[in-house]
Amino acid sequence: MMFSGSENNSSEAKWTRARAILDLWKPCGARILSSGTELICHTPWISREAWLHIIYRPLDIEAISTMEKALRRPLPPDLKEFYFRANGIHVFSDAFAIDGLRKNFARVGDASWQPYSLVHSNLESFPRCPEEYLFFGSYEDGSKVAYVHPDETSDVIQVDCDTGQVLAEWPDFWTWLLTELERVSEHF
């Protein structure tokens, strides 16, 4: 079923749909780490500890506030709703990812499984992109995913940060996430 954006509007229903897509690979293996990070579909032919999907433990309001303080601006409501369900994801062997709150830089053990940093992604300088963009994700080709006007729930874009060229556009976060999960899953 393709996502049209007009289905049940609750973020819970949309997250349930996203999880249903990711959970299709659970028969290939799943593991929950002591940190709460969930690994789905072990892919040892890529690397001994490689997984098709990584879903990081949800954040609480204090952790979300920590990100907002570091960014010096509020997060859009639908991105906050996502963080109550997952502190970022890496899906389809990192075909695309949603950044989150990186809590440490451990190199070994369960603590080493961390999302890309939302704060760091927004500290980088992209001279060809407007300063108001809020970068919250990335694709394996190096392009970024951003809110055009992050002070409201608004358009989400895929942008080549080297050129500033908008590569794709969606009306909101959940439409982006669900259509991209469905599109990329067709290749796996």
Coordinates of N, CA and C in Angstrom, one line a residue:
M1 N 0.8 -1.2 0.0 CA 0.0 0.0 0.0 C 0.9 1.2 0.0
M2 N 0.7 2.1 -1.0 CA 1.5 3.3 -1.0 C 0.9 4.3 -0.1
F3 N 1.8 5.1 0.6 CA 1.3 6.1 1.5 C 0.9 7.4 0.7
S4 N -0.3 7.9 1.0 CA -0.8 9.0 0.3 C -0.7 10.3 1.1
G5 N -0.5 10.2 2.4 CA -0.5 11.3 3.3 C -1.9 11.7 3.8
S6 N -2.9 11.1 3.2 CA -4.3 11.4 3.6 C -4.9 10.4 4.6
E7 N -4.1 9.3 4.9 CA -4.5 8.3 5.8 C -4.6 8.9 7.3
N8 N -4.8 8.0 8.2 CA -4.9 8.4 9.6 C -3.8 9.4 9.9
N9 N -4.1 10.6 10.4 CA -3.2 11.7 10.6 C -2.4 11.6 11.9
S10 N -2.7 10.7 12.8 CA -1.9 10.6 14.0 C -0.5 10.2 13.8
S11 N 0.4 10.8 14.5 CA 1.8 10.4 14.4 C 2.0 8.9 14.9
E12 N 1.2 8.5 15.8 CA 1.3 7.1 16.2 C 1.0 6.1 15.1
A13 N -0.1 6.4 14.4 CA -0.5 5.6 13.2 C 0.6 5.6 12.2
K14 N 1.2 6.7 11.9 CA 2.3 6.8 10.9 C 3.5 6.1 11.4
W15 N 3.9 6.2 12.7 CA 5.0 5.4 13.2 C 4.7 3.9 13.1
T16 N 3.5 3.5 13.4 CA 3.1 2.1 13.3 C 3.3 1.6 11.9
R17 N 2.9 2.4 10.9 CA 3.1 2.1 9.5 C 4.6 2.0 9.1
A18 N 5.4 2.9 9.6 CA 6.9 2.9 9.4 C 7.5 1.6 10.0
R19 N 7.1 1.3 11.2 CA 7.6 0.1 11.9 C 7.2 -1.2 11.1
A20 N 6.0 -1.2 10.6 CA 5.5 -2.4 9.9 C 6.4 -2.6 8.7
I21 N 6.9 -1.6 8.0 CA 7.8 -1.7 6.9 C 9.1 -2.2 7.4
L22 N 9.7 -1.7 8.4 CA 11.0 -2.1 8.9 C 10.9 -3.5 9.5
D23 N 9.8 -3.8 10.2 CA 9.7 -5.1 10.8 C 9.6 -6.3 9.8
L24 N 9.3 -6.0 8.5 CA 9.3 -7.1 7.5 C 10.6 -7.9 7.5
W25 N 11.7 -7.3 8.0 CA 13.0 -7.9 7.9 C 13.3 -8.6 9.3
K26 N 12.4 -8.6 10.3 CA 12.7 -9.2 11.5 C 12.9 -10.7 11.4
P27 N 12.3 -11.4 10.5 CA 12.6 -12.9 10.4 C 14.0 -13.2 10.1
C28 N 14.8 -12.2 9.6 CA 16.2 -12.4 9.3 C 17.1 -12.1 10.5
G29 N 16.5 -11.8 11.7 CA 17.2 -11.6 12.9 C 16.8 -10.2 13.5
A30 N 16.8 -10.2 14.8 CA 16.6 -9.0 15.5 C 17.3 -9.1 16.9
R31 N 17.7 -7.9 17.4 CA 18.4 -7.9 18.7 C 18.1 -6.5 19.3
I32 N 17.8 -6.5 20.6 CA 17.7 -5.3 21.4 C 18.9 -5.2 22.3
L33 N 19.6 -4.1 22.2 CA 20.8 -3.9 23.0 C 20.5 -3.4 24.4
S34 N 21.4 -3.4 25.3 CA 21.1 -3.0 26.7 C 20.8 -1.5 26.7
S35 N 21.2 -0.7 25.7 CA 20.9 0.7 25.6 C 19.5 0.9 25.0
G36 N 18.8 -0.1 24.6 CA 17.4 0.0 24.0 C 17.4 0.2 22.5
T37 N 18.6 0.3 21.9 CA 18.7 0.3 20.5 C 18.3 -1.0 19.9
E38 N 17.5 -1.0 18.8 CA 17.0 -2.2 18.2 C 17.7 -2.4 16.9
L39 N 18.2 -3.6 16.7 CA 18.9 -4.0 15.4 C 18.0 -5.0 14.7
I40 N 17.8 -4.8 13.4 CA 16.9 -5.6 12.6 C 17.6 -6.1 11.4
C41 N 17.6 -7.4 11.1 CA 18.1 -8.1 9.9 C 19.6 -8.0 9.9
H42 N 20.2 -9.0 10.6 CA 21.7 -9.1 10.6 C 22.2 -9.4 9.2
T43 N 23.2 -8.6 8.8 CA 23.8 -8.7 7.5 C 25.3 -9.0 7.6
P44 N 25.7 -10.2 8.1 CA 27.1 -10.4 8.4 C 28.0 -10.5 7.1
W45 N 27.4 -10.6 5.9 CA 28.3 -10.6 4.7 C 28.8 -9.2 4.4
I46 N 28.2 -8.2 5.0 CA 28.7 -6.8 4.9 C 29.8 -6.6 5.9
S47 N 29.4 -6.9 7.2 CA 30.4 -6.8 8.3 C 29.8 -7.7 9.4
R48 N 30.7 -8.1 10.3 CA 30.3 -9.0 11.4 C 29.2 -8.4 12.2
E49 N 29.2 -7.1 12.4 CA 28.1 -6.4 13.2 C 27.2 -5.5 12.4
A50 N 27.0 -5.8 11.1 CA 26.2 -5.0 10.3 C 24.7 -5.5 10.4
W51 N 23.8 -4.5 10.3 CA 22.4 -4.7 10.4 C 21.7 -3.9 9.3
L52 N 20.6 -4.4 8.8 CA 19.9 -3.6 7.7 C 19.2 -2.4 8.3
H53 N 18.6 -2.5 9.5 CA 18.0 -1.4 10.1 C 18.5 -1.2 11.6
I54 N 18.6 0.0 12.0 CA 18.9 0.4 13.4 C 17.9 1.4 13.8
I55 N 17.3 1.1 14.9 CA 16.3 2.1 15.5 C 16.7 2.4 16.9
Y56 N 17.1 3.6 17.2 CA 17.6 4.0 18.5 C 16.5 4.3 19.5
R57 N 16.8 4.0 20.7 CA 15.8 4.1 21.8 C 15.2 5.5 21.8
P58 N 13.9 5.6 22.0 CA 13.2 6.9 22.1 C 13.8 7.9 23.1
L59 N 13.5 9.1 22.9 CA 14.0 10.2 23.8 C 12.8 10.6 24.7
D60 N 13.2 11.2 25.8 CA 12.2 11.8 26.7 C 12.2 13.3 26.4
I61 N 11.3 14.0 27.0 CA 11.2 15.5 26.8 C 12.5 16.2 27.2
E62 N 13.2 15.8 28.2 CA 14.4 16.4 28.7 C 15.5 16.3 27.6
A63 N 15.6 15.1 27.0 CA 16.6 14.9 26.0 C 16.3 15.7 24.7
I64 N 15.0 15.8 24.4 CA 14.6 16.7 23.2 C 14.9 18.1 23.5
S65 N 14.7 18.6 24.8 CA 15.0 19.9 25.2 C 16.5 20.2 25.1
T66 N 17.3 19.2 25.4 CA 18.8 19.3 25.3 C 19.2 19.6 23.9
M67 N 18.5 18.9 22.9 CA 18.8 19.2 21.5 C 18.4 20.6 21.1
E68 N 17.2 21.0 21.5 CA 16.7 22.3 21.2 C 17.6 23.4 21.7
K69 N 18.1 23.2 23.0 CA 19.0 24.2 23.5 C 20.3 24.3 22.8
A70 N 20.8 23.1 22.4 CA 22.1 23.1 21.6 C 21.9 23.7 20.3
L71 N 20.7 23.5 19.7 CA 20.4 24.1 18.3 C 20.1 25.6 18.4
R72 N 19.6 26.0 19.6 CA 19.1 27.4 19.9 C 17.9 27.7 19.1
R73 N 17.0 26.6 18.9 CA 15.7 26.8 18.3 C 14.9 25.6 18.5
P74 N 13.6 25.7 18.5 CA 12.7 24.6 18.8 C 12.7 23.6 17.6
L75 N 12.4 22.4 17.8 CA 12.3 21.4 16.8 C 10.8 21.5 16.3
P76 N 10.6 21.2 15.0 CA 9.2 21.1 14.5 C 8.4 20.0 15.2
P77 N 7.1 20.3 15.4 CA 6.3 19.3 16.2 C 6.4 17.9 15.7
D78 N 6.4 17.6 14.4 CA 6.3 16.3 13.9 C 7.7 15.6 14.1
L79 N 8.8 16.3 14.1 CA 10.1 15.7 14.4 C 10.2 15.4 15.9
K80 N 9.7 16.3 16.7 CA 9.6 15.9 18.2 C 8.8 14.7 18.4
E81 N 7.7 14.5 17.7 CA 6.8 13.3 17.8 C 7.6 12.1 17.4
F82 N 8.4 12.2 16.4 CA 9.3 11.1 16.0 C 10.2 10.7 17.1
Y83 N 10.9 11.7 17.7 CA 11.9 11.5 18.7 C 11.3 10.8 20.0
F84 N 10.0 11.0 20.2 CA 9.3 10.2 21.3 C 9.2 8.7 20.9
R85 N 9.4 8.4 19.7 CA 9.3 7.0 19.2 C 10.7 6.4 18.9
A86 N 11.6 7.2 18.4 CA 13.0 6.8 18.1 C 14.0 7.9 18.1
N87 N 15.1 7.7 18.7 CA 16.2 8.7 18.7 C 17.0 8.6 17.4
G88 N 16.3 8.6 16.3 CA 17.0 8.5 15.0 C 16.9 7.0 14.5
I89 N 17.2 6.9 13.2 CA 17.2 5.6 12.6 C 18.3 5.6 11.5
H90 N 18.8 4.4 11.2 CA 19.6 4.1 10.0 C 18.8 3.0 9.3
V91 N 18.4 3.1 8.1 CA 17.6 2.1 7.5 C 18.2 1.6 6.1
F92 N 18.0 0.4 5.8 CA 18.4 -0.2 4.5 C 19.9 0.0 4.4
S93 N 20.7 -0.5 5.4 CA 22.1 -0.4 5.4 C 22.6 1.0 5.1
D94 N 21.9 1.9 5.8 CA 22.3 3.4 5.8 C 21.9 4.0 4.4
A95 N 20.9 3.5 3.7 CA 20.5 4.2 2.5 C 20.0 5.6 2.8
F96 N 19.4 5.7 4.0 CA 19.1 7.0 4.5 C 19.0 6.9 6.1
A97 N 19.1 8.0 6.7 CA 19.1 8.0 8.2 C 18.5 9.3 8.7
I98 N 17.9 9.2 9.9 CA 17.4 10.4 10.6 C 18.4 10.6 11.8
D99 N 18.9 11.8 11.9 CA 19.8 12.1 13.0 C 19.1 12.1 14.4
G100 N 19.8 12.1 15.4 CA 19.3 12.1 16.8 C 20.2 12.7 17.8
L101 N 20.0 12.4 19.0 CA 20.9 12.9 20.1 C 22.0 11.9 20.3
R102 N 23.2 12.3 19.9 CA 24.4 11.4 20.2 C 24.8 11.7 21.6
K103 N 24.8 10.6 22.4 CA 25.1 10.8 23.8 C 26.6 10.5 24.2
N104 N 27.3 9.8 23.3 CA 28.7 9.6 23.6 C 29.4 9.2 22.3
F105 N 30.7 9.0 22.4 CA 31.5 8.7 21.3 C 32.3 7.4 21.6
A106 N 31.6 6.5 22.3 CA 32.2 5.2 22.6 C 32.5 4.4 21.3
R107 N 33.6 3.6 21.3 CA 34.0 2.9 20.1 C 33.7 1.4 20.2
V108 N 33.4 0.9 21.4 CA 33.1 -0.5 21.6 C 31.9 -0.7 22.5
G109 N 31.3 -1.9 22.3 CA 30.2 -2.3 23.2 C 28.9 -1.7 22.7
D110 N 27.8 -1.9 23.5 CA 26.5 -1.4 23.1 C 26.4 0.1 23.1
A111 N 27.2 0.7 23.9 CA 27.2 2.2 23.9 C 27.7 2.8 22.6
S112 N 28.4 2.0 21.8 CA 28.9 2.6 20.5 C 27.8 2.8 19.5
W113 N 26.7 2.1 19.7 CA 25.6 2.2 18.7 C 24.9 3.6 19.0
Q114 N 25.2 4.6 18.2 CA 24.6 5.9 18.3 C 24.1 6.5 17.0
P115 N 23.1 7.3 17.0 CA 22.7 7.9 15.8 C 23.7 9.0 15.4
Y116 N 23.6 9.4 14.1 CA 24.3 10.6 13.7 C 23.8 11.8 14.5
S117 N 24.6 12.8 14.7 CA 24.2 13.9 15.6 C 23.4 15.0 14.9
L118 N 22.2 15.2 15.3 CA 21.4 16.3 14.8 C 22.1 17.6 15.0
V119 N 22.6 17.8 16.2 CA 23.3 19.1 16.5 C 24.5 19.3 15.6
H120 N 25.3 18.3 15.4 CA 26.5 18.4 14.6 C 26.1 18.7 13.1
S121 N 25.0 18.0 12.6 CA 24.6 18.2 11.3 C 24.2 19.7 11.0
N122 N 23.8 20.4 12.1 CA 23.4 21.8 11.9 C 24.5 22.8 12.3
L123 N 25.6 22.3 12.8 CA 26.8 23.2 13.0 C 27.6 23.2 11.8
E124 N 27.5 22.3 10.9 CA 28.3 22.3 9.7 C 27.9 23.5 8.8
S125 N 28.8 24.0 8.0 CA 28.5 25.1 7.2 C 28.2 24.7 5.8
F126 N 27.0 25.0 5.2 CA 26.6 24.7 3.9 C 26.3 26.1 3.2
P127 N 27.3 26.8 2.7 CA 27.2 28.1 2.1 C 26.1 28.3 1.1
R128 N 25.8 27.2 0.3 CA 24.8 27.3 -0.7 C 23.4 27.0 -0.3
C129 N 23.2 26.7 1.0 CA 21.9 26.5 1.6 C 21.5 27.6 2.5
P130 N 20.2 28.0 2.5 CA 19.8 29.0 3.5 C 20.0 28.6 4.9
E131 N 20.3 29.6 5.7 CA 20.6 29.4 7.2 C 19.4 28.8 7.9
E132 N 18.2 29.1 7.5 CA 17.0 28.7 8.2 C 16.7 27.1 8.1
Y133 N 17.4 26.5 7.1 CA 17.2 25.0 7.0 C 17.6 24.3 8.3
L134 N 16.8 23.4 8.6 CA 17.1 22.5 9.8 C 17.4 21.1 9.2
F135 N 18.6 20.7 9.2 CA 19.0 19.4 8.7 C 18.8 18.4 9.7
F136 N 18.1 17.3 9.3 CA 17.8 16.2 10.3 C 18.0 14.8 9.8
G137 N 18.5 14.7 8.6 CA 18.8 13.4 8.1 C 19.7 13.4 6.9
S138 N 20.1 12.3 6.4 CA 21.0 12.2 5.2 C 20.7 10.9 4.4
Y139 N 21.2 11.0 3.2 CA 21.2 9.8 2.3 C 22.6 9.3 2.0
E140 N 22.7 8.1 1.6 CA 24.0 7.5 1.3 C 24.8 8.2 0.3
D141 N 24.2 9.0 -0.6 CA 24.9 9.8 -1.6 C 25.5 11.1 -1.1
G142 N 25.3 11.4 0.2 CA 25.8 12.6 0.9 C 24.8 13.7 0.9
S143 N 23.7 13.6 0.2 CA 22.7 14.7 0.3 C 22.0 14.7 1.7
K144 N 21.4 15.8 2.0 CA 20.8 16.0 3.4 C 19.3 16.1 3.2
V145 N 18.6 15.8 4.4 CA 17.2 16.1 4.4 C 17.0 17.2 5.4
A146 N 16.1 18.2 5.0 CA 16.0 19.4 5.9 C 14.5 19.9 5.8
Y147 N 14.2 20.6 6.9 CA 13.0 21.4 6.9 C 13.3 22.7 6.2
V148 N 12.4 23.2 5.4 CA 12.6 24.5 4.8 C 12.4 25.6 5.8
H149 N 11.3 25.5 6.5 CA 10.9 26.5 7.6 C 10.7 25.7 8.9
P150 N 11.7 25.5 9.7 CA 11.6 24.6 10.8 C 10.8 25.1 12.0
D151 N 10.4 26.4 11.9 CA 9.6 26.9 13.0 C 8.1 26.5 12.9
E152 N 7.8 25.8 11.8 CA 6.4 25.3 11.6 C 6.6 23.9 11.0
T153 N 5.5 23.1 11.0 CA 5.5 21.9 10.3 C 5.4 22.2 8.8
S154 N 6.4 22.0 8.1 CA 6.4 22.5 6.7 C 7.1 21.5 5.8
D155 N 7.4 22.0 4.6 CA 8.0 21.2 3.6 C 9.3 20.6 4.1
V156 N 9.5 19.3 3.6 CA 10.8 18.6 3.8 C 11.4 18.5 2.5
I157 N 12.7 18.7 2.4 CA 13.4 18.6 1.1 C 14.7 17.7 1.3
Q158 N 15.1 17.1 0.1 CA 16.4 16.5 0.0 C 17.2 17.5 -0.8
V159 N 18.4 17.8 -0.3 CA 19.2 18.9 -0.9 C 20.6 18.5 -1.0
D160 N 21.2 18.8 -2.1 CA 22.6 18.6 -2.4 C 23.3 19.8 -1.7
C161 N 24.0 19.6 -0.6 CA 24.5 20.8 0.2 C 25.7 21.4 -0.5
D162 N 26.3 20.7 -1.5 CA 27.4 21.4 -2.2 C 26.9 22.4 -3.2
T163 N 25.8 22.1 -3.8 CA 25.2 23.0 -4.8 C 24.0 23.8 -4.4
G164 N 23.4 23.4 -3.3 CA 22.1 24.0 -2.8 C 20.9 23.5 -3.6
Q165 N 21.1 22.6 -4.6 CA 20.0 22.2 -5.4 C 19.1 21.3 -4.6
V166 N 17.8 21.6 -4.7 CA 16.7 20.7 -4.1 C 16.5 19.5 -5.0
L167 N 16.7 18.3 -4.5 CA 16.6 17.1 -5.3 C 15.2 16.5 -5.2
A168 N 14.5 16.7 -4.1 CA 13.2 16.2 -4.0 C 12.5 17.0 -2.9
E169 N 11.1 16.9 -2.8 CA 10.4 17.7 -1.9 C 9.1 16.9 -1.4
W170 N 8.8 17.0 -0.2 CA 7.6 16.4 0.4 C 6.8 17.4 1.3
P171 N 5.5 17.3 1.5 CA 4.8 18.2 2.2 C 5.0 18.3 3.7
D172 N 5.6 17.1 4.3 CA 5.8 17.1 5.7 C 6.7 15.9 6.0
F173 N 7.1 15.8 7.3 CA 8.1 14.8 7.7 C 7.5 13.4 7.5
W174 N 6.3 13.1 8.0 CA 5.8 11.8 7.9 C 5.6 11.3 6.5
T175 N 5.2 12.2 5.6 CA 5.0 11.8 4.2 C 6.4 11.4 3.6
W176 N 7.4 12.2 4.0 CA 8.8 11.9 3.5 C 9.2 10.5 4.0
L177 N 9.1 10.3 5.3 CA 9.6 9.1 5.9 C 8.8 7.9 5.3
L178 N 7.5 7.9 5.2 CA 6.8 6.7 4.7 C 7.0 6.5 3.2
T179 N 7.0 7.5 2.4 CA 7.2 7.3 1.0 C 8.6 6.8 0.7
E180 N 9.6 7.3 1.5 CA 11.0 6.9 1.3 C 11.2 5.5 1.7
L181 N 10.6 5.1 2.9 CA 10.7 3.7 3.3 C 10.1 2.8 2.3
E182 N 9.0 3.1 1.7 CA 8.3 2.3 0.7 C 9.1 2.2 -0.6
R183 N 9.7 3.4 -1.0 CA 10.4 3.4 -2.2 C 11.7 2.6 -2.1
V184 N 12.5 2.8 -1.0 CA 13.7 2.1 -0.9 C 13.5 0.6 -0.6
S185 N 12.4 0.3 0.1 CA 12.2 -1.2 0.4 C 12.0 -2.0 -0.9
E186 N 11.5 -1.4 -1.9 CA 11.3 -2.1 -3.2 C 12.6 -2.6 -3.8
H187 N 13.7 -2.1 -3.3 CA 15.0 -2.5 -3.9 C 15.7 -3.5 -3.0
F188 N 15.0 -4.0 -1.9 CA 15.6 -5.0 -1.0 C 14.8 -6.2 -1.0

